[in-house]
N, CA, C and O atoms as a DFTB+ gen file, in Angstrom:
752 C
 N C O
     1  1      83.570      79.086     109.010
     2  2      82.378      79.080     108.100
     3  2      82.381      80.525     107.378
     4  3      83.000      81.484     107.838
     5  1      81.683      80.563     106.297
     6  2      81.451      81.812     105.642
     7  2      81.937      81.817     104.191
     8  3      82.162      80.769     103.585
     9  1      82.098      83.093     103.631
    10  2      82.570      83.288     102.284
    11  2      83.968      82.860     102.187
    12  3      84.805      83.195     103.025
    13  1      84.251      82.059     101.083
    14  2      85.621      81.538     100.957
    15  2      86.063      81.691      99.437
    16  3      86.902      80.934      98.947
    17  1      85.479      82.668      98.747
    18  2      85.672      82.855      97.309
    19  2      87.198      82.908      96.950
    20  3      87.539      82.491      95.843
    21  1      88.078      83.366      97.770
    22  2      89.515      83.487      97.447
    23  2      90.312      82.569      98.408
    24  3      91.535      82.698      98.442
    25  1      89.719      81.679      99.166
    26  2      90.476      80.705      99.908
    27  2      90.820      81.183     101.313
    28  3      91.701      80.618     101.961
    29  1      90.098      82.271     101.812
    30  2      90.495      82.840     103.132
    31  2      90.133      81.913     104.317
    32  3      90.545      82.160     105.450
    33  1      89.350      80.836     104.036
    34  2      89.106      79.903     105.233
    35  2      90.150      78.792     105.181
    36  3      90.329      78.120     106.197
    37  1      90.865      78.544     104.055
    38  2      92.017      77.616     104.110
    39  2      91.714      76.200     103.965
    40  3      92.463      75.341     104.430
    41  1      90.613      75.917     103.319
    42  2      90.222      74.455     103.088
    43  2      90.690      73.924     101.786
    44  3      90.416      72.756     101.511
    45  1      91.379      74.665     100.938
    46  2      91.890      74.177      99.724
    47  2      91.003      74.345      98.514
    48  3      91.318      73.830      97.441
    49  1      89.812      75.111      98.672
    50  2      88.947      75.286      97.575
    51  2      88.488      76.846      97.683
    52  3      88.984      77.581      98.536
    53  1      87.584      77.260      96.832
    54  2      87.014      78.555      96.892
    55  2      85.468      78.497      97.170
    56  3      84.718      79.439      96.912
    57  1      85.066      77.330      97.709
    58  2      83.680      77.086      98.086
    59  2      83.403      77.749      99.413
    60  3      84.225      77.724     100.329
    61  1      82.137      78.389      99.506
    62  2      81.821      78.878     100.756
    63  2      81.394      77.781     101.725
    64  3      81.014      76.690     101.302
    65  1      81.456      78.061     102.998
    66  2      81.349      76.946     103.961
    67  2      80.235      77.311     104.931
    68  3      80.296      78.390     105.520
    69  1      79.222      76.475     105.130
    70  2      78.113      76.833     105.923
    71  2      78.159      76.306     107.282
    72  3      77.355      76.693     108.131
    73  1      79.119      75.389     107.543
    74  2      79.255      74.839     108.956
    75  2      80.720      74.799     109.328
    76  3      81.581      74.853     108.449
    77  1      81.019      74.707     110.603
    78  2      82.342      74.629     111.011
    79  2      82.995      73.361     110.543
    80  3      82.449      72.266     110.679
    81  1      84.125      73.520     110.013
    82  2      84.860      72.454     109.362
    83  2      86.326      72.427     109.725
    84  3      86.977      73.472     109.727
    85  1      86.874      71.236     110.037
    86  2      88.290      71.185     110.432
    87  2      89.119      71.499     109.238
    88  3      88.863      71.043     108.123
    89  1      90.170      72.329     109.511
    90  2      91.150      72.712     108.486
    91  2      92.213      71.641     108.417
    92  3      92.941      71.479     109.396
    93  1      92.351      70.923     107.374
    94  2      93.255      69.705     107.356
    95  2      94.725      70.148     107.597
    96  3      95.459      69.445     108.292
    97  1      95.186      71.360     107.006
    98  2      96.610      71.719     107.171
    99  2      96.858      71.880     108.639
   100  3      97.916      71.466     109.114
   101  1      95.932      72.468     109.406
   102  2      96.187      72.730     110.806
   103  2      95.897      71.680     111.781
   104  3      96.049      71.856     112.990
   105  1      95.450      70.512     111.226
   106  2      95.076      69.430     112.071
   107  2      96.300      68.871     112.705
   108  3      97.304      68.689     112.016
   109  1      96.283      68.582     114.000
   110  2      97.425      68.095     114.730
   111  2      98.271      69.184     115.277
   112  3      99.194      68.898     116.040
   113  1      98.031      70.372     114.954
   114  2      98.781      71.602     115.409
   115  2      97.903      72.181     116.620
   116  3      96.677      72.070     116.621
   117  1      98.582      72.774     117.599
   118  2      97.844      73.645     118.566
   119  2      97.770      74.977     118.031
   120  3      98.765      75.678     117.843
   121  1      96.452      75.364     117.760
   122  2      96.243      76.709     117.145
   123  2      95.948      77.729     118.471
   124  3      95.049      77.493     119.279
   125  1      96.725      78.734     118.548
   126  2      96.589      79.628     119.752
   127  2      95.616      80.732     119.451
   128  3      94.836      81.140     120.311
   129  1      95.662      81.232     118.193
   130  2      94.766      82.318     117.778
   131  2      94.584      82.325     116.271
   132  3      95.398      81.821     115.499
   133  1      93.466      82.927     115.906
   134  2      93.154      83.103     114.501
   135  2      92.806      84.544     114.317
   136  3      92.011      85.137     115.047
   137  1      93.440      85.081     113.303
   138  2      93.105      86.521     112.933
   139  2      92.660      86.618     111.527
   140  3      93.326      86.132     110.613
   141  1      91.468      87.279     111.328
   142  2      90.850      87.221     109.979
   143  2      90.506      88.673     109.514
   144  3      90.218      89.542     110.337
   145  1      90.542      88.899     108.225
   146  2      90.114      90.017     107.589
   147  2      89.065      89.545     106.625
   148  3      88.650      88.389     106.704
   149  1      88.606      90.399     105.700
   150  2      87.557      89.984     104.764
   151  2      88.081      89.112     103.669
   152  3      87.307      88.427     103.001
   153  1      89.460      89.115     103.447
   154  2      90.022      88.477     102.349
   155  2      91.230      87.529     102.743
   156  3      91.634      86.723     101.905
   157  1      91.770      87.598     103.896
   158  2      92.802      86.782     104.268
   159  2      92.907      86.474     105.801
   160  3      92.393      87.247     106.609
   161  1      93.517      85.437     106.170
   162  2      93.521      84.941     107.554
   163  2      94.935      84.418     107.978
   164  3      95.753      84.022     107.148
   165  1      95.158      84.442     109.288
   166  2      96.372      83.960     109.855
   167  2      95.989      83.069     111.006
   168  3      95.003      83.310     111.702
   169  1      96.780      82.040     111.199
   170  2      96.691      81.114     112.356
   171  2      98.002      81.212     113.129
   172  3      99.068      81.009     112.547
   173  1      97.953      81.503     114.367
   174  2      99.148      81.382     115.181
   175  2      99.202      79.985     115.943
   176  3      98.378      79.692     116.810
   177  1     100.198      79.182     115.563
   178  2     100.220      77.810     116.027
   179  2     101.521      77.661     116.879
   180  3     102.366      78.552     116.964
   181  1     101.601      76.457     117.497
   182  2     102.876      76.216     118.234
   183  2     103.950      75.870     117.320
   184  3     105.108      75.754     117.721
   185  1     103.570      75.677     115.954
   186  2     104.612      75.348     114.885
   187  2     104.954      76.633     114.023
   188  3     105.642      76.562     113.004
   189  1     104.449      77.747     114.484
   190  2     104.606      79.025     113.736
   191  2     103.295      79.773     113.205
   192  3     102.178      79.549     113.673
   193  1     103.526      80.594     112.280
   194  2     102.454      81.366     111.750
   195  2     102.073      80.788     110.380
   196  3     102.954      80.526     109.561
   197  1     100.812      80.591     110.126
   198  2     100.237      80.145     108.899
   199  2      99.309      81.078     108.322
   200  3      98.572      81.711     109.078
   201  1      99.244      81.264     106.938
   202  2      98.362      82.255     106.280
   203  2      97.605      81.660     105.179
   204  3      98.031      80.660     104.600
   205  1      96.463      82.243     104.850
   206  2      95.670      81.753     103.756
   207  2      94.886      82.897     103.192
   208  3      94.663      83.893     103.880
   209  1      94.448      82.780     101.919
   210  2      93.579      83.862     101.306
   211  2      94.232      84.608     100.190
   212  3      95.078      84.114      99.445
   213  1      93.765      85.883     100.122
   214  2      94.164      86.834      99.069
   215  2      95.584      87.211      99.374
   216  3      95.954      87.396     100.534
   217  1      96.383      87.326      98.334
   218  2      97.835      87.610      98.521
   219  2      98.352      88.456      97.313
   220  3      99.559      88.474      97.073
   221  1      97.471      89.153      96.553
   222  2      97.866      89.755      95.416
   223  2      98.834      90.905      95.640
   224  3      99.494      91.385      94.718
   225  1      98.895      91.323      96.879
   226  2      99.775      92.500      97.190
   227  2     100.727      92.169      98.351
   228  3     101.195      93.078      99.038
   229  1     101.012      90.907      98.572
   230  2     101.951      90.451      99.605
   231  2     101.399      90.508     101.026
   232  3     102.152      90.400     101.994
   233  1     100.149      90.670     101.141
   234  2      99.605      90.711     102.535
   235  2      99.664      89.478     103.331
   236  3      99.326      89.506     104.514
   237  1     100.053      88.442     102.791
   238  2     100.270      87.272     103.558
   239  2     101.787      87.007     104.026
   240  3     102.146      86.110     104.790
   241  1     102.570      87.936     103.434
   242  2     104.063      87.710     103.765
   243  2     104.596      86.557     103.004
   244  3     105.579      85.928     103.396
   245  1     103.936      86.271     101.891
   246  2     104.330      85.143     100.973
   247  2     104.479      85.694      99.600
   248  3     103.960      86.770      99.306
   249  1     105.200      84.967      98.713
   250  2     105.419      85.459      97.368
   251  2     104.127      85.913      96.655
   252  3     103.225      85.105      96.437
   253  1     104.046      87.171      96.304
   254  2     102.805      87.596      95.785
   255  2     102.523      87.302      94.249
   256  3     101.527      87.751      93.683
   257  1     103.469      86.520      93.624
   258  2     103.153      85.997      92.375
   259  2     102.063      85.012      92.383
   260  3     101.478      84.720      91.340
   261  1     101.759      84.474      93.547
   262  2     100.533      83.642      93.792
   263  2      99.475      84.529      94.387
   264  3      99.677      84.992      95.509
   265  1      98.348      84.813      93.730
   266  2      97.416      85.750      94.152
   267  2      96.598      85.060      95.312
   268  3      96.307      85.767      96.278
   269  1      96.238      83.858      95.300
   270  2      95.421      83.279      96.248
   271  2      96.079      81.997      96.755
   272  3      96.468      81.105      96.002
   273  1      96.175      81.970      98.084
   274  2      96.563      80.755      98.761
   275  2      95.285      80.084      99.283
   276  3      94.633      80.684     100.138
   277  1      94.886      78.922      98.850
   278  2      93.584      78.340      99.245
   279  2      93.776      77.419     100.473
   280  3      92.789      76.952     101.043
   281  1      95.094      77.139     100.906
   282  2      95.280      76.320     102.211
   283  2      96.305      77.137     102.988
   284  3      97.107      77.897     102.446
   285  1      96.217      76.920     104.311
   286  2      97.132      77.676     105.220
   287  2      98.542      77.211     104.823
   288  3      98.846      76.025     104.694
   289  1      99.378      78.252     104.640
   290  2     100.807      78.094     104.252
   291  2     101.657      78.660     105.371
   292  3     101.398      79.774     105.828
   293  1     102.680      77.919     105.835
   294  2     103.644      78.560     106.823
   295  2     104.275      79.840     106.199
   296  3     104.616      79.875     105.017
   297  1     104.404      80.820     107.000
   298  2     105.040      82.174     106.615
   299  2     106.481      82.055     107.123
   300  3     106.749      82.060     108.324
   301  1     107.482      81.938     106.057
   302  2     108.818      81.780     106.360
   303  2     109.452      83.050     107.116
   304  3     110.303      82.940     107.999
   305  1     108.973      84.165     106.697
   306  2     109.585      85.413     107.287
   307  2     109.263      85.627     108.767
   308  3     109.781      86.534     109.419
   309  1     108.405      84.771     109.258
   310  2     108.102      84.864     110.742
   311  2     108.596      83.693     111.464
   312  3     108.314      83.531     112.652
   313  1     109.400      82.774     110.732
   314  2     109.834      81.513     111.277
   315  2     110.806      81.919     112.472
   316  3     111.659      82.797     112.341
   317  1     110.607      81.218     113.622
   318  2     111.405      81.523     114.780
   319  2     111.168      82.702     115.570
   320  3     111.864      82.961     116.552
   321  1     110.047      83.555     115.117
   322  2     109.602      84.720     115.772
   323  2     108.388      84.451     116.566
   324  3     107.422      83.965     115.977
   325  1     108.309      84.718     117.903
   326  2     107.191      84.483     118.696
   327  2     106.135      85.514     118.571
   328  3     106.140      86.494     119.317
   329  1     105.188      85.332     117.622
   330  2     104.187      86.304     117.339
   331  2     102.993      86.074     118.255
   332  3     102.595      84.922     118.429
   333  1     102.390      87.119     118.858
   334  2     101.362      87.054     119.852
   335  2     100.111      87.589     119.436
   336  3      99.057      87.195     119.934
   337  1     100.169      88.553     118.461
   338  2      98.956      89.195     117.995
   339  2      99.127      89.648     116.512
   340  3     100.261      89.761     116.046
   341  1      98.060      89.898     115.793
   342  2      98.014      90.259     114.516
   343  2      96.961      91.376     114.309
   344  3      96.050      91.535     115.122
   345  1      97.105      92.154     113.194
   346  2      96.145      92.995     112.685
   347  2      96.017      92.807     111.162
   348  3      97.043      92.838     110.482
   349  1      94.874      92.623     110.617
   350  2      94.665      92.393     109.213
   351  2      93.977      93.542     108.593
   352  3      92.810      93.803     108.885
   353  1      94.719      94.298     107.675
   354  2      94.084      95.420     106.993
   355  2      93.566      94.881     105.626
   356  3      93.575      93.679     105.360
   357  1      93.140      95.788     104.825
   358  2      92.755      95.500     103.450
   359  2      93.757      94.733     102.649
   360  3      93.481      93.657     102.118
   361  1      94.950      95.321     102.573
   362  2      96.035      94.664     101.698
   363  2      97.257      94.702     102.527
   364  3      98.308      94.689     101.885
   365  1      97.341      94.744     103.736
   366  2      98.528      94.689     104.548
   367  2      98.223      93.940     105.929
   368  3      97.088      93.846     106.394
   369  1      99.279      93.462     106.478
   370  2      99.091      92.715     107.714
   371  2     100.259      93.152     108.683
   372  3     101.368      93.500     108.276
   373  1      99.891      93.097     109.998
   374  2     100.919      93.513     111.006
   375  2     100.991      92.382     112.027
   376  3      99.955      91.790     112.331
   377  1     102.113      92.068     112.550
   378  2     102.402      91.114     113.648
   379  2     103.106      91.739     114.867
   380  3     104.099      92.450     114.715
   381  1     102.629      91.491     115.976
   382  2     103.302      91.977     117.228
   383  2     104.005      90.704     117.868
   384  3     103.423      89.620     117.893
   385  1     105.249      90.876     118.370
   386  2     105.885      89.698     119.022
   387  2     105.840      89.782     120.500
   388  3     105.476      90.798     121.092
   389  1     106.231      88.656     121.099
   390  2     106.189      88.661     122.560
   391  2     107.191      89.638     123.216
   392  3     107.056      89.966     124.395
   393  1     108.177      90.092     122.460
   394  2     109.117      91.101     123.031
   395  2     108.758      92.430     122.552
   396  3     109.559      93.344     122.747
   397  1     107.628      92.660     121.933
   398  2     107.104      93.991     121.683
   399  2     107.629      94.544     120.324
   400  3     107.654      95.766     120.173
   401  1     108.011      93.791     119.414
   402  2     108.454      94.284     118.154
   403  2     107.344      94.191     117.181
   404  3     106.461      93.341     117.307
   405  1     107.372      95.088     116.169
   406  2     106.228      95.122     115.138
   407  2     106.784      94.850     113.770
   408  3     107.755      95.469     113.335
   409  1     106.143      93.897     113.088
   410  2     106.544      93.469     111.673
   411  2     105.332      93.787     110.835
   412  3     104.208      93.544     111.275
   413  1     105.524      94.347     109.583
   414  2     104.411      94.438     108.588
   415  2     104.835      93.932     107.300
   416  3     106.020      93.770     107.006
   417  1     103.788      93.667     106.480
   418  2     103.875      93.148     105.098
   419  2     102.785      93.633     104.205
   420  3     101.725      93.997     104.716
   421  1     102.952      93.668     102.941
   422  2     101.852      93.890     102.083
   423  2     101.961      95.123     101.269
   424  3     103.067      95.615     101.047
   425  1     100.869      95.646     100.814
   426  2     100.811      96.850      99.901
   427  2     101.087      98.131     100.709
   428  3     100.679      98.233     101.866
   429  1     101.760      99.076     100.117
   430  2     102.270     100.217     100.757
   431  2     102.129     101.547      99.993
   432  3     102.955     102.442     100.174
   433  1     101.092     101.691      99.140
   434  2     101.038     102.966      98.428
   435  2     100.833     104.195      99.261
   436  3     101.166     105.307      98.851
   437  1     100.267     103.986     100.470
   438  2      99.961     105.138     101.308
   439  2     100.789     105.091     102.549
   440  3     100.397     105.660     103.567
   441  1     101.968     104.409     102.508
   442  2     102.859     104.253     103.590
   443  2     102.229     103.540     104.828
   444  3     102.676     103.794     105.946
   445  1     101.249     102.694     104.669
   446  2     100.552     102.035     105.687
   447  2     101.474     101.008     106.379
   448  3     101.190     100.531     107.478
   449  1     102.608     100.681     105.681
   450  2     103.530      99.746     106.336
   451  2     104.546     100.436     107.243
   452  3     105.180      99.832     108.109
   453  1     104.666     101.805     106.976
   454  2     105.471     102.637     107.911
   455  2     106.944     102.571     107.780
   456  3     107.700     103.043     108.630
   457  1     107.340     101.973     106.693
   458  2     108.857     101.743     106.525
   459  2     109.364     102.873     105.635
   460  3     110.349     103.522     105.988
   461  1     108.717     103.135     104.477
   462  2     109.064     104.126     103.561
   463  2     107.996     104.046     102.404
   464  3     107.136     103.166     102.450
   465  1     108.038     104.914     101.412
   466  2     107.046     104.821     100.474
   467  2     107.462     103.839      99.323
   468  3     106.701     103.609      98.383
   469  1     108.586     103.326      99.429
   470  2     108.992     102.226      98.411
   471  2     109.732     101.194      99.210
   472  3     110.425     101.545     100.165
   473  1     109.613      99.927      98.856
   474  2     108.837      99.499      97.676
   475  2     107.377      99.623      97.910
   476  3     106.914      99.854      99.027
   477  1     106.653      99.464      96.834
   478  2     105.190      99.519      96.806
   479  2     104.606      98.286      97.481
   480  3     103.563      98.369      98.129
   481  1     105.253      97.171      97.336
   482  2     104.798      95.933      97.972
   483  2     105.968      95.307      98.717
   484  3     107.063      95.135      98.183
   485  1     105.666      94.948     100.071
   486  2     106.558      94.138     100.853
   487  2     106.050      92.750     100.825
   488  3     104.916      92.519     101.243
   489  1     106.788      91.829     100.373
   490  2     106.348      90.339     100.345
   491  2     106.786      89.599     101.613
   492  3     106.397      88.447     101.806
   493  1     107.515      90.177     102.405
   494  2     107.893      89.427     103.676
   495  2     107.551      90.311     104.899
   496  3     107.546      91.535     104.774
   497  1     107.275      89.732     106.041
   498  2     107.178      90.613     107.158
   499  2     108.467      91.270     107.401
   500  3     109.516      90.625     107.379
   501  1     108.424      92.605     107.646
   502  2     109.579      93.304     107.928
   503  2     109.447      94.128     109.122
   504  3     108.426      94.773     109.362
   505  1     110.658      94.105     110.002
   506  2     110.605      94.808     111.219
   507  2     110.592      96.337     111.023
   508  3     111.360      96.933     110.269
   509  1     109.665      96.891     111.760
   510  2     109.450      98.378     111.860
   511  2     110.548      98.883     112.790
   512  3     110.359      98.861     114.006
   513  1     111.689      99.336     112.270
   514  2     112.849      99.717     113.026
   515  2     112.558     101.083     113.775
   516  3     113.191     101.377     114.789
   517  1     111.647     101.852     113.280
   518  2     111.280     103.184     113.918
   519  2     110.663     103.067     115.298
   520  3     110.716     103.975     116.126
   521  1     110.042     101.834     115.508
   522  2     109.389     101.464     116.731
   523  2     110.246     100.450     117.596
   524  3     109.878     100.068     118.707
   525  1     111.415     100.051     116.991
   526  2     112.210      98.968     117.745
   527  2     112.603      99.274     119.082
   528  3     112.806      98.348     119.866
   529  1     112.756     100.660     119.494
   530  2     113.184     101.061     120.845
   531  2     111.915     101.103     121.771
   532  3     112.051     101.275     122.982
   533  1     110.781     100.959     121.238
   534  2     109.545     100.943     122.079
   535  2     109.150      99.510     122.236
   536  3     109.738      98.626     121.613
   537  1     108.099      99.251     123.111
   538  2     107.510      97.968     123.291
   539  2     106.116      98.101     122.746
   540  3     105.274      98.746     123.372
   541  1     105.845      97.529     121.627
   542  2     104.519      97.561     121.028
   543  2     103.682      96.535     121.645
   544  3     104.074      95.369     121.693
   545  1     102.498      96.915     122.143
   546  2     101.628      96.047     122.842
   547  2     100.314      95.755     122.061
   548  3      99.615      94.784     122.350
   549  1     100.028      96.542     121.158
   550  2      98.861      96.329     120.240
   551  2      98.953      97.079     118.949
   552  3      99.563      98.142     118.830
   553  1      98.322      96.476     118.007
   554  2      98.311      97.032     116.609
   555  2      96.898      96.988     115.965
   556  3      96.155      96.034     116.190
   557  1      96.548      97.961     115.210
   558  2      95.311      97.903     114.480
   559  2      95.600      98.350     113.050
   560  3      96.367      99.288     112.834
   561  1      95.011      97.704     112.109
   562  2      95.315      97.988     110.695
   563  2      93.932      98.339     109.958
   564  3      93.015      97.521     109.892
   565  1      93.868      99.556     109.441
   566  2      92.754      99.975     108.620
   567  2      92.948      99.595     107.196
   568  3      93.832      98.803     106.870
   569  1      92.160     100.128     106.365
   570  2      92.350      99.837     104.925
   571  2      93.646     100.294     104.426
   572  3      94.346      99.545     103.745
   573  1      94.028     101.571     104.748
   574  2      95.223     102.182     104.200
   575  2      96.065     102.869     105.353
   576  3      96.787     103.829     105.085
   577  1      95.965     102.382     106.600
   578  2      96.710     102.945     107.721
   579  2      96.948     101.940     108.779
   580  3      96.306     100.890     108.761
   581  1      97.854     102.191     109.735
   582  2      98.115     101.336     110.765
   583  2      98.398     102.280     112.044
   584  3      98.967     103.370     111.981
   585  1      97.919     101.692     113.173
   586  2      98.210     102.373     114.442
   587  2      98.754     101.302     115.460
   588  3      98.186     100.223     115.634
   589  1      99.873     101.677     116.104
   590  2     100.551     100.851     117.087
   591  2     100.461     101.521     118.415
   592  3     100.620     102.734     118.554
   593  1     100.196     100.676     119.407
   594  2     100.182     101.165     120.872
   595  2     101.366     100.697     121.472
   596  3     101.784      99.581     121.164
   597  1     102.033     101.480     122.383
   598  2     103.229     101.081     123.003
   599  2     102.969     100.976     124.560
   600  3     102.003     101.530     125.085
   601  1     103.870     100.250     125.242
   602  2     103.747      99.994     126.664
   603  2     103.810     101.265     127.459
   604  3     103.351     101.257     128.601
   605  1     104.335     102.355     126.959
   606  2     104.361     103.613     127.698
   607  2     103.064     104.453     127.338
   608  3     103.052     105.662     127.572
   609  1     102.035     103.850     126.802
   610  2     100.852     104.588     126.483
   611  2     100.814     105.329     125.200
   612  3      99.809     105.959     124.871
   613  1     101.871     105.273     124.471
   614  2     101.992     106.057     123.165
   615  2     101.131     105.478     122.054
   616  3     100.892     104.271     122.052
   617  1     100.671     106.250     121.143
   618  2      99.868     105.835     119.995
   619  2     100.575     106.370     118.804
   620  3     100.787     107.580     118.722
   621  1     100.973     105.501     117.822
   622  2     101.763     105.889     116.705
   623  2     101.000     105.497     115.417
   624  3     100.490     104.382     115.311
   625  1     100.928     106.414     114.457
   626  2     100.054     106.257     113.195
   627  2     101.032     106.292     111.983
   628  3     102.103     106.898     112.008
   629  1     100.592     105.632     110.990
   630  2     101.280     105.732     109.692
   631  2     100.181     105.372     108.613
   632  3      99.335     104.502     108.821
   633  1     100.259     106.131     107.402
   634  2      99.412     105.880     106.357
   635  2      98.446     106.917     105.957
   636  3      98.683     108.085     106.262
   637  1      97.355     106.601     105.289
   638  2      96.402     107.551     104.790
   639  2      95.634     108.270     105.944
   640  3      95.181     107.608     106.878
   641  1      95.497     109.521     105.884
   642  2      94.982     110.342     106.888
   643  2      93.994     111.211     106.267
   644  3      93.783     112.269     106.858
   645  1      93.385     110.999     105.266
   646  2      92.510     111.998     104.444
   647  2      91.305     112.364     105.192
   648  3      90.796     113.442     104.886
   649  1      90.735     111.647     106.145
   650  2      89.638     111.930     106.884
   651  2      90.031     112.452     108.248
   652  3      89.206     112.476     109.161
   653  1      91.284     112.874     108.407
   654  2      91.705     113.447     109.715
   655  2      91.689     112.428     110.839
   656  3      91.380     112.790     111.974
   657  1      92.007     111.176     110.573
   658  2      91.882     110.166     111.620
   659  2      92.645     110.469     112.859
   660  3      92.302     110.057     113.967
   661  1      93.788     111.270     112.613
   662  2      94.565     111.500     113.837
   663  2      94.579     112.986     114.217
   664  3      95.486     113.471     114.892
   665  1      93.577     113.658     113.772
   666  2      93.260     114.953     114.267
   667  2      94.173     116.083     113.690
   668  3      94.410     117.076     114.377
   669  1      94.639     115.952     112.550
   670  2      95.386     116.985     111.892
   671  2      95.087     117.072     110.313
   672  3      94.304     116.304     109.754
   673  1      95.744     118.014     109.705
   674  2      95.437     118.184     108.221
   675  2      96.463     117.496     107.315
   676  3      96.441     117.709     106.102
   677  1      97.296     116.736     107.834
   678  2      98.350     116.025     107.017
   679  2      97.579     114.776     106.348
   680  3      97.047     113.912     107.045
   681  1      97.564     114.755     105.015
   682  2      96.681     113.636     104.448
   683  2      97.537     112.338     104.336
   684  3      96.979     111.245     104.235
   685  1      98.842     112.453     104.354
   686  2      99.642     111.219     104.205
   687  2     100.771     111.211     105.217
   688  3     101.627     112.096     105.196
   689  1     100.788     110.239     106.091
   690  2     101.872     110.197     107.157
   691  2     102.729     109.059     106.658
   692  3     102.274     107.917     106.593
   693  1     103.952     109.354     106.308
   694  2     104.881     108.265     105.672
   695  2     105.700     107.405     106.524
   696  3     106.399     106.506     106.057
   697  1     105.615     107.686     107.831
   698  2     106.337     106.844     108.842
   699  2     105.593     106.817     110.166
   700  3     104.802     107.721     110.438
   701  1     105.808     105.872     110.944
   702  2     105.114     105.911     112.268
   703  2     105.443     107.173     113.007
   704  3     106.589     107.487     113.327
   705  1     104.363     107.877     113.259
   706  2     104.545     109.186     114.005
   707  2     103.512     109.182     115.267
   708  3     102.348     108.793     115.167
   709  1     104.029     109.611     116.318
   710  2     103.116     109.669     117.531
   711  2     101.992     110.646     117.288
   712  3     102.168     111.783     116.851
   713  1     100.870     110.142     117.589
   714  2      99.618     110.966     117.449
   715  2      99.655     112.227     118.587
   716  3      99.505     112.049     119.795
   717  1      99.859     113.382     118.013
   718  2     100.045     114.575     118.916
   719  2      98.918     114.775     119.853
   720  3      99.126     115.104     121.021
   721  1      97.718     114.584     119.374
   722  2      96.481     114.833     120.240
   723  2      96.380     113.839     121.375
   724  3      95.622     114.022     122.328
   725  1      97.194     112.740     121.244
   726  2      97.110     111.765     122.432
   727  2      98.298     111.839     123.258
   728  3      98.415     111.060     124.204
   729  1      99.264     112.770     122.973
   730  2     100.408     112.898     123.844
   731  2     100.073     113.100     125.328
   732  3      99.070     113.745     125.632
   733  1     100.806     112.618     126.182
   734  2     100.570     112.828     127.609
   735  2      99.272     112.177     128.120
   736  3      98.843     112.421     129.248
   737  1      98.669     111.356     127.274
   738  2      97.550     110.526     127.606
   739  2      97.977     109.065     127.586
   740  3      98.768     108.707     126.713
   741  1      97.571     108.302     128.371
   742  2      98.008     106.880     128.410
   743  2      96.966     106.079     127.669
   744  3      95.905     105.776     128.217
   745  1      97.263     105.723     126.399
   746  2      96.417     104.903     125.568
   747  2      96.603     103.391     125.923
   748  3      97.731     102.916     126.053
   749  1      95.528     102.690     126.068
   750  2      95.635     101.241     126.314
   751  2      94.680     100.485     125.361
   752  3      94.613      99.256     125.401
């Protein structure tokens, strides 16, 4: 239910929905989890990951030449990958796998993807190799930054830090960096 102006509910239109309605594309699939932001959504199913909504900056992990996907569409770059959780930022998205790997996609002007400052848009979910030796257990996506938590209690940040989100004066963190103020603390 709710605002569906850009298809983020996945019913095939941009009409708002006032009552719970079955999503035809997902009918017959076992949906394990739904992750939503204000403008795009993901469904984790037994058949893979599906996405719908705003995609003008690749935040669905689909070709961004299509700005809006109004029905749930399977995400090819996550095919065969066992995704267990998601975080949905304003224009980027993050996926955590069952084996603790982190994948990101979308708009990257503030390094919120954590891979580099270019390209500006990642159209496919891409492995964050800087954290591949860690086991990521949780991820959170802000408008212009991302935080990953690892099994050893580490907290890693990338992106815009203009409001001192991680307790230092660096305004832009261009790769996943352990949050110093949380070192030797076990973040869960």
